[in-house]
């Protein structure tokens, strides 16, 4: 029987780009990977891209990993990516102890043929006391009825998505962002706008189906949330 020994390969947690250091560039690499605008070419990069340990179920790469790296660079996490300072050892209440689920909502619009508008994507009713830390959303729509022209800045501190991709062939938009502070906003906030143009016929309509891939608070804990879809209807 032939046996094979696999060589040990070292990688640095958080060094997604593989340049030997952990920087905000690594957080952006994760954001771009999640938005499908970048590939992680090696297993080292995949391993390094998950500084947050997700438990016995195995690690997976989420926008919370980018949040951890950003907080590490802001000196809010130590070399093992544990929180330090006032919130060390802290954590959000279990989901059942929060007053209600947070709401992620995309707006709606009526547009004339060839008309354009910006449709807000908002996070509201934030019950988590640590506030919003990171999000990763997917929006699906009918690309024969509207065209997505861009993803525009929302409100501070989520004033510019870290990464996004627009696929007008299949009608899919991916967008994400993170905030490096250990206290996020707890009031209603618009995190981004979709710039769209009506390209269909009068009385055509499309749902704007928003899916929450990840929503986490400023400590990196998952936030229970529900999504509310929108629509665009073309008028005469």
JSON list of C-alpha atoms in Angstrom, two decimals, residues 20-209:
[
{"chain": "A", "resi": 20, "resn": "UNK", "atom": "CA", "xyz": [3.07, 38.66, 4.20]},
{"chain": "A", "resi": 21, "resn": "UNK", "atom": "CA", "xyz": [1.14, 41.32, 6.12]},
{"chain": "A", "resi": 22, "resn": "UNK", "atom": "CA", "xyz": [-2.42, 41.80, 7.33]},
{"chain": "A", "resi": 23, "resn": "UNK", "atom": "CA", "xyz": [-3.87, 45.07, 6.04]},
{"chain": "A", "resi": 24, "resn": "UNK", "atom": "CA", "xyz": [-7.15, 46.62, 4.99]},
{"chain": "A", "resi": 25, "resn": "UNK", "atom": "CA", "xyz": [-6.35, 45.30, 1.51]},
{"chain": "A", "resi": 26, "resn": "UNK", "atom": "CA", "xyz": [-7.02, 41.81, 2.86]},
{"chain": "A", "resi": 27, "resn": "UNK", "atom": "CA", "xyz": [-10.45, 42.89, 4.11]},
{"chain": "A", "resi": 28, "resn": "UNK", "atom": "CA", "xyz": [-11.23, 44.32, 0.67]},
{"chain": "A", "resi": 29, "resn": "UNK", "atom": "CA", "xyz": [-10.06, 41.06, -0.95]},
{"chain": "A", "resi": 30, "resn": "UNK", "atom": "CA", "xyz": [-12.66, 39.20, 1.09]},
{"chain": "A", "resi": 31, "resn": "UNK", "atom": "CA", "xyz": [-15.37, 41.72, 0.18]},
{"chain": "A", "resi": 32, "resn": "UNK", "atom": "CA", "xyz": [-14.50, 41.42, -3.52]},
{"chain": "A", "resi": 33, "resn": "UNK", "atom": "CA", "xyz": [-14.44, 37.62, -3.29]},
{"chain": "A", "resi": 34, "resn": "UNK", "atom": "CA", "xyz": [-17.94, 37.61, -1.79]},
{"chain": "A", "resi": 35, "resn": "UNK", "atom": "CA", "xyz": [-19.11, 39.98, -4.53]},
{"chain": "A", "resi": 36, "resn": "UNK", "atom": "CA", "xyz": [-17.61, 37.56, -7.09]},
{"chain": "A", "resi": 37, "resn": "UNK", "atom": "CA", "xyz": [-15.28, 40.19, -8.51]},
{"chain": "A", "resi": 38, "resn": "UNK", "atom": "CA", "xyz": [-12.13, 38.41, -7.27]},
{"chain": "A", "resi": 39, "resn": "UNK", "atom": "CA", "xyz": [-10.97, 34.81, -6.98]},
{"chain": "A", "resi": 40, "resn": "UNK", "atom": "CA", "xyz": [-8.95, 33.32, -4.12]},
{"chain": "A", "resi": 41, "resn": "UNK", "atom": "CA", "xyz": [-6.51, 31.25, -6.13]},
{"chain": "A", "resi": 42, "resn": "UNK", "atom": "CA", "xyz": [-4.84, 29.11, -3.47]},
{"chain": "A", "resi": 43, "resn": "UNK", "atom": "CA", "xyz": [-5.91, 27.09, -0.45]},
{"chain": "A", "resi": 44, "resn": "UNK", "atom": "CA", "xyz": [-3.66, 29.34, 1.64]},
{"chain": "A", "resi": 45, "resn": "UNK", "atom": "CA", "xyz": [-5.69, 32.35, 0.56]},
{"chain": "A", "resi": 46, "resn": "UNK", "atom": "CA", "xyz": [-8.94, 30.56, 1.37]},
{"chain": "A", "resi": 47, "resn": "UNK", "atom": "CA", "xyz": [-7.69, 29.57, 4.82]},
{"chain": "A", "resi": 48, "resn": "UNK", "atom": "CA", "xyz": [-6.28, 33.02, 5.53]},
{"chain": "A", "resi": 49, "resn": "UNK", "atom": "CA", "xyz": [-9.55, 34.65, 4.48]},
{"chain": "A", "resi": 50, "resn": "UNK", "atom": "CA", "xyz": [-11.43, 33.26, 7.49]},
{"chain": "A", "resi": 51, "resn": "UNK", "atom": "CA", "xyz": [-9.93, 34.78, 10.66]},
{"chain": "A", "resi": 52, "resn": "UNK", "atom": "CA", "xyz": [-13.28, 34.34, 12.38]},
{"chain": "A", "resi": 53, "resn": "UNK", "atom": "CA", "xyz": [-13.71, 30.77, 13.63]},
{"chain": "A", "resi": 54, "resn": "UNK", "atom": "CA", "xyz": [-17.24, 29.60, 12.90]},
{"chain": "A", "resi": 55, "resn": "UNK", "atom": "CA", "xyz": [-17.30, 26.63, 15.28]},
{"chain": "A", "resi": 56, "resn": "UNK", "atom": "CA", "xyz": [-17.58, 22.88, 14.84]},
{"chain": "A", "resi": 57, "resn": "UNK", "atom": "CA", "xyz": [-19.48, 23.20, 11.58]},
{"chain": "A", "resi": 58, "resn": "UNK", "atom": "CA", "xyz": [-16.31, 24.47, 9.91]},
{"chain": "A", "resi": 59, "resn": "UNK", "atom": "CA", "xyz": [-15.13, 27.88, 8.84]},
{"chain": "A", "resi": 60, "resn": "UNK", "atom": "CA", "xyz": [-16.77, 29.73, 5.99]},
{"chain": "A", "resi": 61, "resn": "UNK", "atom": "CA", "xyz": [-15.81, 33.03, 4.45]},
{"chain": "A", "resi": 62, "resn": "UNK", "atom": "CA", "xyz": [-18.28, 35.83, 5.21]},
{"chain": "A", "resi": 63, "resn": "UNK", "atom": "CA", "xyz": [-18.20, 39.62, 5.32]},
{"chain": "A", "resi": 64, "resn": "UNK", "atom": "CA", "xyz": [-17.68, 39.28, 9.09]},
{"chain": "A", "resi": 65, "resn": "UNK", "atom": "CA", "xyz": [-14.14, 38.06, 8.34]},
{"chain": "A", "resi": 66, "resn": "UNK", "atom": "CA", "xyz": [-13.46, 41.38, 6.61]},
{"chain": "A", "resi": 67, "resn": "UNK", "atom": "CA", "xyz": [-14.89, 43.14, 9.68]},
{"chain": "A", "resi": 68, "resn": "UNK", "atom": "CA", "xyz": [-12.45, 41.24, 11.92]},
{"chain": "A", "resi": 69, "resn": "UNK", "atom": "CA", "xyz": [-9.47, 42.29, 9.81]},
{"chain": "A", "resi": 70, "resn": "UNK", "atom": "CA", "xyz": [-10.59, 45.93, 9.73]},
{"chain": "A", "resi": 71, "resn": "UNK", "atom": "CA", "xyz": [-10.98, 45.91, 13.52]},
{"chain": "A", "resi": 72, "resn": "UNK", "atom": "CA", "xyz": [-7.55, 44.29, 13.90]},
{"chain": "A", "resi": 73, "resn": "UNK", "atom": "CA", "xyz": [-6.01, 47.15, 11.91]},
{"chain": "A", "resi": 74, "resn": "UNK", "atom": "CA", "xyz": [-7.93, 49.60, 14.11]},
{"chain": "A", "resi": 75, "resn": "UNK", "atom": "CA", "xyz": [-6.31, 47.92, 17.18]},
{"chain": "A", "resi": 76, "resn": "UNK", "atom": "CA", "xyz": [-9.68, 46.66, 18.41]},
{"chain": "A", "resi": 77, "resn": "UNK", "atom": "CA", "xyz": [-8.63, 43.01, 18.04]},
{"chain": "A", "resi": 78, "resn": "UNK", "atom": "CA", "xyz": [-5.41, 41.25, 19.05]},
{"chain": "A", "resi": 79, "resn": "UNK", "atom": "CA", "xyz": [-3.16, 39.02, 16.92]},
{"chain": "A", "resi": 80, "resn": "UNK", "atom": "CA", "xyz": [-5.61, 36.13, 17.43]},
{"chain": "A", "resi": 81, "resn": "UNK", "atom": "CA", "xyz": [-8.50, 38.38, 16.35]},
{"chain": "A", "resi": 82, "resn": "UNK", "atom": "CA", "xyz": [-10.01, 38.46, 19.84]},
{"chain": "A", "resi": 83, "resn": "UNK", "atom": "CA", "xyz": [-11.64, 41.70, 20.93]},
{"chain": "A", "resi": 84, "resn": "UNK", "atom": "CA", "xyz": [-9.59, 43.85, 23.26]},
{"chain": "A", "resi": 85, "resn": "UNK", "atom": "CA", "xyz": [-10.40, 47.00, 25.16]},
{"chain": "A", "resi": 86, "resn": "UNK", "atom": "CA", "xyz": [-13.76, 47.89, 26.68]},
{"chain": "A", "resi": 87, "resn": "UNK", "atom": "CA", "xyz": [-15.71, 45.25, 24.76]},
{"chain": "A", "resi": 88, "resn": "UNK", "atom": "CA", "xyz": [-13.31, 42.34, 25.27]},
{"chain": "A", "resi": 89, "resn": "UNK", "atom": "CA", "xyz": [-15.25, 39.25, 26.29]},
{"chain": "A", "resi": 90, "resn": "UNK", "atom": "CA", "xyz": [-18.51, 40.92, 25.36]},
{"chain": "A", "resi": 91, "resn": "UNK", "atom": "CA", "xyz": [-21.16, 39.68, 23.03]},
{"chain": "A", "resi": 92, "resn": "UNK", "atom": "CA", "xyz": [-24.66, 40.36, 21.91]},
{"chain": "A", "resi": 93, "resn": "UNK", "atom": "CA", "xyz": [-27.67, 38.91, 23.73]},
{"chain": "A", "resi": 94, "resn": "UNK", "atom": "CA", "xyz": [-28.97, 35.62, 22.29]},
{"chain": "A", "resi": 95, "resn": "UNK", "atom": "CA", "xyz": [-31.41, 36.13, 19.46]},
{"chain": "A", "resi": 96, "resn": "UNK", "atom": "CA", "xyz": [-34.35, 35.12, 21.66]},
{"chain": "A", "resi": 97, "resn": "UNK", "atom": "CA", "xyz": [-33.57, 37.91, 24.12]},
{"chain": "A", "resi": 98, "resn": "UNK", "atom": "CA", "xyz": [-33.72, 40.70, 21.55]},
{"chain": "A", "resi": 99, "resn": "UNK", "atom": "CA", "xyz": [-36.95, 42.66, 21.33]},
{"chain": "A", "resi": 100, "resn": "UNK", "atom": "CA", "xyz": [-37.45, 41.96, 17.63]},
{"chain": "A", "resi": 101, "resn": "UNK", "atom": "CA", "xyz": [-35.75, 41.00, 14.41]},
{"chain": "A", "resi": 102, "resn": "UNK", "atom": "CA", "xyz": [-33.90, 43.66, 12.48]},
{"chain": "A", "resi": 103, "resn": "UNK", "atom": "CA", "xyz": [-35.50, 44.51, 9.13]},
{"chain": "A", "resi": 104, "resn": "UNK", "atom": "CA", "xyz": [-33.61, 44.70, 5.85]},
{"chain": "A", "resi": 105, "resn": "UNK", "atom": "CA", "xyz": [-35.75, 46.45, 3.25]},
{"chain": "A", "resi": 106, "resn": "UNK", "atom": "CA", "xyz": [-35.34, 47.49, -0.37]},
{"chain": "A", "resi": 107, "resn": "UNK", "atom": "CA", "xyz": [-37.59, 50.26, -1.65]},
{"chain": "A", "resi": 108, "resn": "UNK", "atom": "CA", "xyz": [-40.04, 50.40, -4.54]},
{"chain": "A", "resi": 109, "resn": "UNK", "atom": "CA", "xyz": [-40.66, 52.80, -7.41]},
{"chain": "A", "resi": 110, "resn": "UNK", "atom": "CA", "xyz": [-43.01, 53.70, -10.26]},
{"chain": "A", "resi": 111, "resn": "UNK", "atom": "CA", "xyz": [-41.11, 54.88, -13.33]},
{"chain": "A", "resi": 112, "resn": "UNK", "atom": "CA", "xyz": [-42.08, 56.15, -16.78]},
{"chain": "A", "resi": 113, "resn": "UNK", "atom": "CA", "xyz": [-40.48, 54.36, -19.75]},
{"chain": "A", "resi": 114, "resn": "UNK", "atom": "CA", "xyz": [-36.73, 55.13, -19.78]},
{"chain": "A", "resi": 115, "resn": "UNK", "atom": "CA", "xyz": [-37.08, 56.84, -16.40]},
{"chain": "A", "resi": 116, "resn": "UNK", "atom": "CA", "xyz": [-34.38, 56.48, -13.75]},
{"chain": "A", "resi": 117, "resn": "UNK", "atom": "CA", "xyz": [-34.26, 56.61, -9.97]},
{"chain": "A", "resi": 118, "resn": "UNK", "atom": "CA", "xyz": [-32.28, 55.49, -6.93]},
{"chain": "A", "resi": 119, "resn": "UNK", "atom": "CA", "xyz": [-33.85, 52.79, -4.78]},
{"chain": "A", "resi": 120, "resn": "UNK", "atom": "CA", "xyz": [-32.76, 52.67, -1.12]},
{"chain": "A", "resi": 121, "resn": "UNK", "atom": "CA", "xyz": [-31.60, 49.57, 0.72]},
{"chain": "A", "resi": 122, "resn": "UNK", "atom": "CA", "xyz": [-32.13, 50.11, 4.44]},
{"chain": "A", "resi": 123, "resn": "UNK", "atom": "CA", "xyz": [-31.52, 48.35, 7.74]},
{"chain": "A", "resi": 124, "resn": "UNK", "atom": "CA", "xyz": [-33.97, 49.37, 10.44]},
{"chain": "A", "resi": 125, "resn": "UNK", "atom": "CA", "xyz": [-35.36, 48.37, 13.83]},
{"chain": "A", "resi": 126, "resn": "UNK", "atom": "CA", "xyz": [-31.86, 47.41, 14.99]},
{"chain": "A", "resi": 127, "resn": "UNK", "atom": "CA", "xyz": [-32.39, 45.81, 18.40]},
{"chain": "A", "resi": 128, "resn": "UNK", "atom": "CA", "xyz": [-28.78, 44.70, 18.86]},
{"chain": "A", "resi": 129, "resn": "UNK", "atom": "CA", "xyz": [-27.07, 47.12, 21.30]},
{"chain": "A", "resi": 130, "resn": "UNK", "atom": "CA", "xyz": [-23.72, 46.78, 19.51]},
{"chain": "A", "resi": 131, "resn": "UNK", "atom": "CA", "xyz": [-25.22, 48.10, 16.29]},
{"chain": "A", "resi": 132, "resn": "UNK", "atom": "CA", "xyz": [-24.71, 47.17, 12.66]},
{"chain": "A", "resi": 133, "resn": "UNK", "atom": "CA", "xyz": [-21.19, 46.00, 11.79]},
{"chain": "A", "resi": 134, "resn": "UNK", "atom": "CA", "xyz": [-21.35, 44.32, 8.38]},
{"chain": "A", "resi": 135, "resn": "UNK", "atom": "CA", "xyz": [-23.78, 43.26, 5.68]},
{"chain": "A", "resi": 136, "resn": "UNK", "atom": "CA", "xyz": [-23.77, 41.10, 2.56]},
{"chain": "A", "resi": 137, "resn": "UNK", "atom": "CA", "xyz": [-26.89, 41.23, 0.36]},
{"chain": "A", "resi": 138, "resn": "UNK", "atom": "CA", "xyz": [-28.12, 39.81, -2.94]},
{"chain": "A", "resi": 139, "resn": "UNK", "atom": "CA", "xyz": [-30.82, 41.49, -5.04]},
{"chain": "A", "resi": 140, "resn": "UNK", "atom": "CA", "xyz": [-32.59, 39.62, -7.84]},
{"chain": "A", "resi": 141, "resn": "UNK", "atom": "CA", "xyz": [-34.76, 41.32, -10.48]},
{"chain": "A", "resi": 142, "resn": "UNK", "atom": "CA", "xyz": [-36.06, 40.98, -14.03]},
{"chain": "A", "resi": 143, "resn": "UNK", "atom": "CA", "xyz": [-33.34, 42.41, -16.32]},
{"chain": "A", "resi": 144, "resn": "UNK", "atom": "CA", "xyz": [-35.80, 42.79, -19.21]},
{"chain": "A", "resi": 145, "resn": "UNK", "atom": "CA", "xyz": [-37.76, 45.39, -17.23]},
{"chain": "A", "resi": 146, "resn": "UNK", "atom": "CA", "xyz": [-35.10, 47.43, -15.44]},
{"chain": "A", "resi": 147, "resn": "UNK", "atom": "CA", "xyz": [-31.37, 47.94, -15.83]},
{"chain": "A", "resi": 148, "resn": "UNK", "atom": "CA", "xyz": [-29.14, 48.49, -12.81]},
{"chain": "A", "resi": 149, "resn": "UNK", "atom": "CA", "xyz": [-26.76, 51.34, -13.60]},
{"chain": "A", "resi": 150, "resn": "UNK", "atom": "CA", "xyz": [-24.81, 51.41, -10.35]},
{"chain": "A", "resi": 151, "resn": "UNK", "atom": "CA", "xyz": [-24.67, 51.02, -6.59]},
{"chain": "A", "resi": 152, "resn": "UNK", "atom": "CA", "xyz": [-24.55, 54.41, -4.86]},
{"chain": "A", "resi": 153, "resn": "UNK", "atom": "CA", "xyz": [-23.33, 55.44, -1.42]},
{"chain": "A", "resi": 154, "resn": "UNK", "atom": "CA", "xyz": [-25.64, 55.21, 1.57]},
{"chain": "A", "resi": 155, "resn": "UNK", "atom": "CA", "xyz": [-25.42, 56.97, 4.92]},
{"chain": "A", "resi": 156, "resn": "UNK", "atom": "CA", "xyz": [-22.38, 57.15, 7.19]},
{"chain": "A", "resi": 157, "resn": "UNK", "atom": "CA", "xyz": [-20.70, 54.99, 8.30]},
{"chain": "A", "resi": 158, "resn": "UNK", "atom": "CA", "xyz": [-21.82, 52.79, 5.40]},
{"chain": "A", "resi": 159, "resn": "UNK", "atom": "CA", "xyz": [-21.25, 55.56, 2.90]},
{"chain": "A", "resi": 160, "resn": "UNK", "atom": "CA", "xyz": [-19.63, 53.45, 0.18]},
{"chain": "A", "resi": 161, "resn": "UNK", "atom": "CA", "xyz": [-20.05, 49.69, -0.38]},
{"chain": "A", "resi": 162, "resn": "UNK", "atom": "CA", "xyz": [-16.77, 47.79, 0.01]},
{"chain": "A", "resi": 163, "resn": "UNK", "atom": "CA", "xyz": [-17.57, 45.68, -3.04]},
{"chain": "A", "resi": 164, "resn": "UNK", "atom": "CA", "xyz": [-20.40, 45.02, -5.45]},
{"chain": "A", "resi": 165, "resn": "UNK", "atom": "CA", "xyz": [-21.09, 43.38, -8.80]},
{"chain": "A", "resi": 166, "resn": "UNK", "atom": "CA", "xyz": [-23.93, 44.05, -11.23]},
{"chain": "A", "resi": 167, "resn": "UNK", "atom": "CA", "xyz": [-25.06, 41.28, -13.59]},
{"chain": "A", "resi": 168, "resn": "UNK", "atom": "CA", "xyz": [-27.63, 42.79, -15.92]},
{"chain": "A", "resi": 169, "resn": "UNK", "atom": "CA", "xyz": [-27.73, 39.62, -18.01]},
{"chain": "A", "resi": 170, "resn": "UNK", "atom": "CA", "xyz": [-29.09, 37.48, -15.18]},
{"chain": "A", "resi": 171, "resn": "UNK", "atom": "CA", "xyz": [-30.61, 40.24, -13.06]},
{"chain": "A", "resi": 172, "resn": "UNK", "atom": "CA", "xyz": [-28.45, 39.88, -9.96]},
{"chain": "A", "resi": 173, "resn": "UNK", "atom": "CA", "xyz": [-26.67, 42.46, -7.80]},
{"chain": "A", "resi": 174, "resn": "UNK", "atom": "CA", "xyz": [-24.28, 41.50, -4.99]},
{"chain": "A", "resi": 175, "resn": "UNK", "atom": "CA", "xyz": [-23.15, 44.13, -2.48]},
{"chain": "A", "resi": 176, "resn": "UNK", "atom": "CA", "xyz": [-21.45, 44.20, 0.91]},
{"chain": "A", "resi": 177, "resn": "UNK", "atom": "CA", "xyz": [-19.73, 46.48, 3.39]},
{"chain": "A", "resi": 178, "resn": "UNK", "atom": "CA", "xyz": [-18.27, 46.55, 6.91]},
{"chain": "A", "resi": 179, "resn": "UNK", "atom": "CA", "xyz": [-17.50, 49.14, 9.59]},
{"chain": "A", "resi": 180, "resn": "UNK", "atom": "CA", "xyz": [-14.31, 48.86, 11.63]},
{"chain": "A", "resi": 181, "resn": "UNK", "atom": "CA", "xyz": [-15.51, 50.43, 14.90]},
{"chain": "A", "resi": 182, "resn": "UNK", "atom": "CA", "xyz": [-16.68, 48.27, 17.83]},
{"chain": "A", "resi": 183, "resn": "UNK", "atom": "CA", "xyz": [-19.96, 50.21, 18.06]},
{"chain": "A", "resi": 184, "resn": "UNK", "atom": "CA", "xyz": [-22.15, 50.39, 15.00]},
{"chain": "A", "resi": 185, "resn": "UNK", "atom": "CA", "xyz": [-25.27, 52.43, 14.28]},
{"chain": "A", "resi": 186, "resn": "UNK", "atom": "CA", "xyz": [-28.40, 51.40, 16.16]},
{"chain": "A", "resi": 187, "resn": "UNK", "atom": "CA", "xyz": [-30.80, 53.75, 14.39]},
{"chain": "A", "resi": 188, "resn": "UNK", "atom": "CA", "xyz": [-32.40, 53.15, 10.99]},
{"chain": "A", "resi": 189, "resn": "UNK", "atom": "CA", "xyz": [-29.84, 53.54, 8.22]},
{"chain": "A", "resi": 190, "resn": "UNK", "atom": "CA", "xyz": [-29.78, 53.44, 4.43]},
{"chain": "A", "resi": 191, "resn": "UNK", "atom": "CA", "xyz": [-26.66, 51.48, 3.53]},
{"chain": "A", "resi": 192, "resn": "UNK", "atom": "CA", "xyz": [-26.81, 51.86, -0.27]},
{"chain": "A", "resi": 193, "resn": "UNK", "atom": "CA", "xyz": [-28.92, 52.85, -3.24]},
{"chain": "A", "resi": 194, "resn": "UNK", "atom": "CA", "xyz": [-29.50, 50.96, -6.48]},
{"chain": "A", "resi": 195, "resn": "UNK", "atom": "CA", "xyz": [-29.50, 53.27, -9.50]},
{"chain": "A", "resi": 196, "resn": "UNK", "atom": "CA", "xyz": [-31.97, 51.79, -11.99]},
{"chain": "A", "resi": 197, "resn": "UNK", "atom": "CA", "xyz": [-33.49, 52.66, -15.37]},
{"chain": "A", "resi": 198, "resn": "UNK", "atom": "CA", "xyz": [-36.80, 51.39, -16.75]},
{"chain": "A", "resi": 199, "resn": "UNK", "atom": "CA", "xyz": [-36.22, 49.55, -20.04]},
{"chain": "A", "resi": 200, "resn": "UNK", "atom": "CA", "xyz": [-39.45, 47.56, -20.32]},
{"chain": "A", "resi": 201, "resn": "UNK", "atom": "CA", "xyz": [-42.91, 48.46, -21.56]},
{"chain": "A", "resi": 202, "resn": "UNK", "atom": "CA", "xyz": [-45.69, 50.38, -19.78]},
{"chain": "A", "resi": 203, "resn": "UNK", "atom": "CA", "xyz": [-47.23, 48.38, -16.93]},
{"chain": "A", "resi": 204, "resn": "UNK", "atom": "CA", "xyz": [-44.35, 45.91, -16.84]},
{"chain": "A", "resi": 205, "resn": "UNK", "atom": "CA", "xyz": [-43.27, 45.23, -13.26]},
{"chain": "A", "resi": 206, "resn": "UNK", "atom": "CA", "xyz": [-40.49, 43.37, -11.50]},
{"chain": "A", "resi": 207, "resn": "UNK", "atom": "CA", "xyz": [-39.95, 42.32, -7.92]},
{"chain": "A", "resi": 208, "resn": "UNK", "atom": "CA", "xyz": [-36.78, 43.44, -6.18]},
{"chain": "A", "resi": 209, "resn": "UNK", "atom": "CA", "xyz": [-36.01, 40.28, -4.22]}
]
